[in-house]
XYZ file of C-alpha atoms in Angstrom:
325
model
C 16.382 -15.099 -11.031
C 19.682 -16.449 -12.306
C 22.005 -18.686 -10.348
C 24.807 -16.104 -10.435
C 28.551 -16.520 -10.162
C 28.520 -18.048 -6.707
C 30.837 -15.507 -5.060
C 29.885 -13.926 -1.752
C 28.790 -10.559 -3.120
C 26.657 -12.188 -5.806
C 25.000 -14.510 -3.270
C 24.254 -11.584 -0.956
C 22.749 -9.595 -3.830
C 20.495 -12.494 -4.833
C 19.512 -13.074 -1.199
C 18.623 -9.376 -0.881
C 16.472 -9.543 -4.002
C 14.571 -12.559 -2.672
C 14.131 -10.939 0.751
C 12.735 -7.757 -0.797
C 10.397 -9.635 -3.110
C 9.120 -11.842 -0.290
C 8.529 -8.845 1.972
C 6.575 -6.830 -0.602
C 4.100 -9.520 -1.601
C 3.446 -13.270 -1.305
C 5.494 -15.310 -3.771
C 3.533 -17.154 -6.419
C 4.019 -20.895 -6.897
C 6.720 -20.551 -9.564
C 8.677 -17.990 -7.549
C 8.458 -20.143 -4.431
C 9.834 -23.110 -6.378
C 12.674 -20.935 -7.701
C 13.499 -19.716 -4.191
C 13.425 -23.257 -2.790
C 15.733 -24.450 -5.575
C 18.141 -21.553 -4.998
C 18.273 -22.228 -1.256
C 18.954 -25.916 -1.845
C 21.669 -25.292 -4.453
C 24.332 -24.067 -2.011
C 24.630 -24.206 1.776
C 25.687 -20.529 1.783
C 22.377 -19.426 0.244
C 20.230 -20.075 3.308
C 22.536 -18.111 5.599
C 22.616 -15.171 3.187
C 18.832 -15.222 2.858
C 18.321 -15.251 6.641
C 20.758 -12.322 7.029
C 18.947 -10.404 4.292
C 15.569 -10.899 5.962
C 16.997 -9.852 9.332
C 18.521 -6.694 7.873
C 15.243 -5.876 6.163
C 13.472 -6.040 9.533
C 16.209 -3.946 11.131
C 15.610 -1.199 8.588
C 11.962 -0.993 9.604
C 13.058 -0.877 13.262
C 15.470 1.977 12.499
C 12.656 3.918 10.860
C 10.424 3.206 13.859
C 12.831 5.025 16.166
C 11.725 8.423 14.809
C 9.152 9.955 17.114
C 7.633 13.190 18.329
C 5.008 13.397 15.626
C 1.678 15.102 16.063
C -1.179 12.625 16.406
C -4.433 13.941 14.983
C -6.407 10.706 15.125
C -6.156 7.007 15.909
C -4.364 4.978 14.723
C -1.304 7.214 15.183
C 0.236 9.195 12.382
C 4.019 9.333 12.643
C 6.245 11.464 10.468
C 9.526 9.836 9.624
C 11.968 11.987 7.628
C 12.878 10.018 4.524
C 16.547 10.954 4.757
C 17.015 8.766 7.841
C 15.374 5.883 6.069
C 17.551 6.434 3.023
C 20.597 6.271 5.319
C 19.406 2.926 6.676
C 18.929 1.689 3.127
C 22.478 2.806 2.289
C 23.751 0.631 5.150
C 21.826 -2.256 3.651
C 23.369 -1.523 0.267
C 26.866 -1.734 1.695
C 26.055 -5.036 3.402
C 24.414 -6.634 0.398
C 26.732 -5.198 -2.249
C 24.067 -5.329 -4.984
C 22.301 -2.858 -7.252
C 19.006 -4.698 -6.779
C 19.106 -3.883 -3.082
C 19.485 -0.166 -3.739
C 16.622 -0.212 -6.224
C 14.271 -1.588 -3.589
C 15.525 -0.009 -0.356
C 16.949 3.480 -0.905
C 14.603 6.145 0.420
C 12.052 3.564 1.462
C 9.272 4.418 3.931
C 6.622 1.894 4.964
C 3.665 1.445 7.288
C 2.447 -1.535 9.259
C -1.084 -2.880 9.397
C -3.339 -0.316 11.033
C -0.825 2.522 10.693
C -1.333 5.745 8.727
C 1.716 7.965 8.319
C 2.059 11.540 7.072
C 5.476 12.475 5.633
C 6.638 16.037 4.911
C 9.157 16.056 2.038
C 11.937 18.617 1.668
C 10.175 20.481 -1.179
C 6.994 21.071 0.834
C 5.051 18.182 -0.685
C 3.166 15.793 1.611
C 2.853 12.023 1.265
C 0.312 10.180 3.426
C 0.698 6.396 3.527
C -2.249 4.124 4.168
C -1.859 0.977 6.258
C 0.485 -1.760 5.025
C 1.955 0.469 2.310
C 5.461 1.353 1.118
C 7.027 4.050 -1.061
C 10.521 5.039 -2.089
C 11.510 8.701 -2.286
C 13.834 9.320 -5.240
C 14.377 13.087 -5.396
C 16.932 14.330 -7.949
C 17.882 17.765 -9.253
C 15.552 17.623 -12.256
C 12.734 15.348 -11.044
C 10.888 14.430 -7.858
C 10.049 10.734 -8.145
C 8.147 8.529 -5.698
C 7.810 4.787 -6.321
C 4.758 3.093 -4.801
C 5.880 -0.409 -3.885
C 2.695 -1.608 -2.216
C -0.574 -0.362 -0.757
C -1.901 3.160 -1.166
C -0.605 6.712 -0.796
C -2.039 10.208 -1.014
C 0.021 13.071 -2.471
C -0.212 16.828 -1.930
C 2.278 18.230 -4.431
C 4.149 21.519 -4.051
C 4.278 23.486 -7.297
C 7.596 23.445 -9.200
C 7.558 23.523 -13.016
C 11.306 22.968 -13.267
C 11.151 19.824 -11.143
C 8.213 17.582 -12.097
C 6.615 15.312 -9.495
C 6.093 11.729 -10.759
C 4.625 8.725 -8.946
C 5.480 5.339 -10.471
C 3.447 2.196 -9.708
C 3.671 -1.098 -11.613
C 4.449 0.430 -15.013
C 2.165 3.442 -14.573
C 3.614 6.968 -14.311
C 1.457 9.686 -12.723
C 2.841 13.167 -13.352
C 1.475 16.147 -11.452
C 2.294 19.786 -10.729
C 0.517 21.479 -7.803
C -2.263 18.970 -7.237
C -3.687 16.348 -4.868
C -4.249 12.725 -5.826
C -4.230 9.166 -4.524
C -2.493 6.125 -6.042
C -3.302 2.601 -4.890
C -1.983 -0.882 -5.684
C -3.905 -4.105 -5.170
C -4.164 -7.542 -6.735
C -6.286 -6.142 -9.583
C -3.919 -3.369 -10.691
C -3.263 0.348 -10.159
C -5.882 2.980 -9.277
C -5.401 6.768 -9.544
C -7.958 9.215 -8.100
C -7.624 13.003 -8.450
C -8.869 15.287 -5.669
C -7.649 18.610 -7.049
C -5.811 19.820 -10.136
C -4.685 17.750 -13.116
C -2.411 14.718 -13.512
C -1.031 13.083 -16.645
C -1.069 9.279 -16.635
C 1.393 7.457 -18.885
C 3.743 4.508 -19.038
C 3.334 0.946 -20.264
C 0.334 0.214 -18.024
C -1.661 3.217 -19.275
C -2.574 1.484 -22.543
C -1.770 4.562 -24.625
C 1.312 6.094 -26.235
C 0.024 9.559 -25.309
C -0.591 10.786 -21.759
C -4.128 10.530 -20.406
C -5.185 13.582 -18.415
C -7.269 13.297 -15.264
C -8.978 16.182 -13.512
C -10.786 16.683 -10.234
C -13.018 13.752 -9.208
C -11.771 11.593 -12.077
C -10.263 8.153 -11.693
C -8.033 5.949 -13.829
C -7.705 2.207 -13.277
C -5.077 0.033 -14.975
C -6.449 -3.452 -14.319
C -4.716 -6.627 -15.432
C -7.961 -8.399 -16.351
C -10.081 -5.613 -17.905
C -7.393 -3.215 -19.145
C -7.152 0.554 -18.552
C -10.304 2.595 -17.999
C -11.294 6.084 -16.902
C -14.302 7.073 -14.793
C -15.892 10.215 -13.369
C -16.740 10.055 -9.650
C -19.009 12.276 -7.605
C -17.445 14.342 -4.833
C -19.023 12.213 -2.096
C -17.472 9.042 -3.517
C -14.038 10.669 -3.622
C -14.424 11.770 0.005
C -15.425 8.237 0.972
C -12.376 6.776 -0.746
C -9.936 9.054 1.086
C -11.640 9.008 4.504
C -8.803 6.806 5.798
C -6.642 9.956 6.005
C -8.982 11.201 8.743
C -8.942 7.880 10.574
C -12.295 6.724 9.220
C -13.748 4.060 6.963
C -16.938 5.044 5.146
C -19.138 2.478 3.385
C -22.068 3.483 1.220
C -23.428 0.499 -0.672
C -20.200 -1.535 -0.844
C -20.474 -5.301 -0.612
C -20.068 -6.511 2.959
C -17.221 -8.878 2.046
C -15.236 -6.068 0.412
C -15.951 -3.808 3.383
C -14.642 -6.484 5.765
C -11.429 -6.755 3.727
C -10.936 -3.005 4.103
C -11.522 -3.183 7.866
C -9.015 -6.035 8.134
C -6.357 -3.802 6.627
C -6.134 -1.940 9.924
C -6.405 -4.626 12.595
C -5.005 -8.026 13.545
C -8.488 -8.961 14.790
C -9.966 -10.034 11.470
C -13.616 -9.880 10.462
C -14.704 -13.005 8.566
C -17.974 -13.257 6.611
C -18.886 -16.941 6.751
C -21.782 -16.767 4.283
C -21.163 -16.032 0.548
C -24.624 -14.547 0.134
C -24.069 -12.286 3.126
C -20.684 -11.240 1.754
C -22.411 -9.880 -1.375
C -24.978 -7.841 0.576
C -24.669 -4.040 0.349
C -23.606 -2.282 3.521
C -23.522 1.270 4.898
C -21.721 2.718 7.910
C -18.917 4.898 9.258
C -16.230 3.414 11.540
C -12.897 4.310 13.085
C -9.877 2.618 11.542
C -9.193 -0.679 13.266
C -12.537 -0.903 15.108
C -13.357 -4.448 14.062
C -15.809 -4.953 16.947
C -17.970 -1.972 15.931
C -17.998 -3.038 12.275
C -18.869 -6.663 13.002
C -21.566 -5.653 15.486
C -23.173 -3.199 13.062
C -23.130 -5.766 10.262
C -24.694 -8.403 12.512
C -27.456 -6.001 13.499
C -28.082 -4.928 9.904
C -28.405 -8.469 8.566
C -29.930 -10.257 11.560
C -26.734 -12.156 12.232
C -24.444 -12.854 15.127
C -20.727 -12.525 15.779
C -18.712 -15.500 17.003
C -15.188 -15.008 18.364
C -12.788 -17.605 16.972
C -9.197 -16.954 17.966
C -8.183 -13.672 16.349
C -11.288 -13.682 14.138
C -14.756 -12.195 14.493
C -16.918 -14.492 12.397
C -20.209 -13.038 11.177
C -22.887 -15.697 10.579
C -26.613 -15.583 10.015
C -28.837 -16.564 12.874
C -30.742 -19.765 12.296
C -33.926 -19.337 10.288
C -32.765 -15.875 9.282
C -34.144 -14.806 5.868
C -31.729 -13.968 3.056
C -31.301 -10.366 1.899
């Protein structure tokens, strides 16, 4: 990120960019050094950065004021019309005075840890956000675009040939007409799973100049370490992967450590697996989102372990003289 001209508008724009980047994901070492250097370069930078972070939090609070949504399961599902959020982002744009701010805030909708939100769009399409996720709604006359900024989202797309529906995530474009699919972002890359219909996957991250077509129960993964790949899933596996929309987590042979990470997505009371061998053990079970106690207790019973409370952590350890699995 360049030093800029040093005028107020430029400083605010750079502060907004740093605030957005810091909010969406942890900064790596190089980025943190760049931010520290930028803050130290001018006494005005720190004040602008603090204001940008505060305004970012205010936008989430504005979105949180929408209520009256039907709650079908716990944790609550709250519909927040994207237009109100876009208005809040426009206020942020005026304050920051930078194009970068608009690119990251306009039409933005996000969820907190443990929150699942269902959003009805003006064309009849439905977006369901998983916990700790964020999208931006960018509807125009000739295209319906949604940008996945973090986390995971499910899409039920209303048919409209004249106005394609495209989800963009980290260089991957997922184009669909009248279909249902899920797009997820994590540290390994982008994952697309099709429930119904057909989607075309393209963009720089797809690994191909031509679109790749996915049909029902097919999955495409654009991973940074292994490259793009396509797989066919069975219906039960697809249902397991999208069970979070019904307020459930379903595990059927997943490693216990990975299962604990998924549970921790929905609760501040974290489950910690204190044994590497135990973390690799395969685990089965069905749990409500956020029910860390039930998950930890079931895992302890399955592997002859015990649960120790340590602050905001439930630590799963093997009992002494317990055999390895």
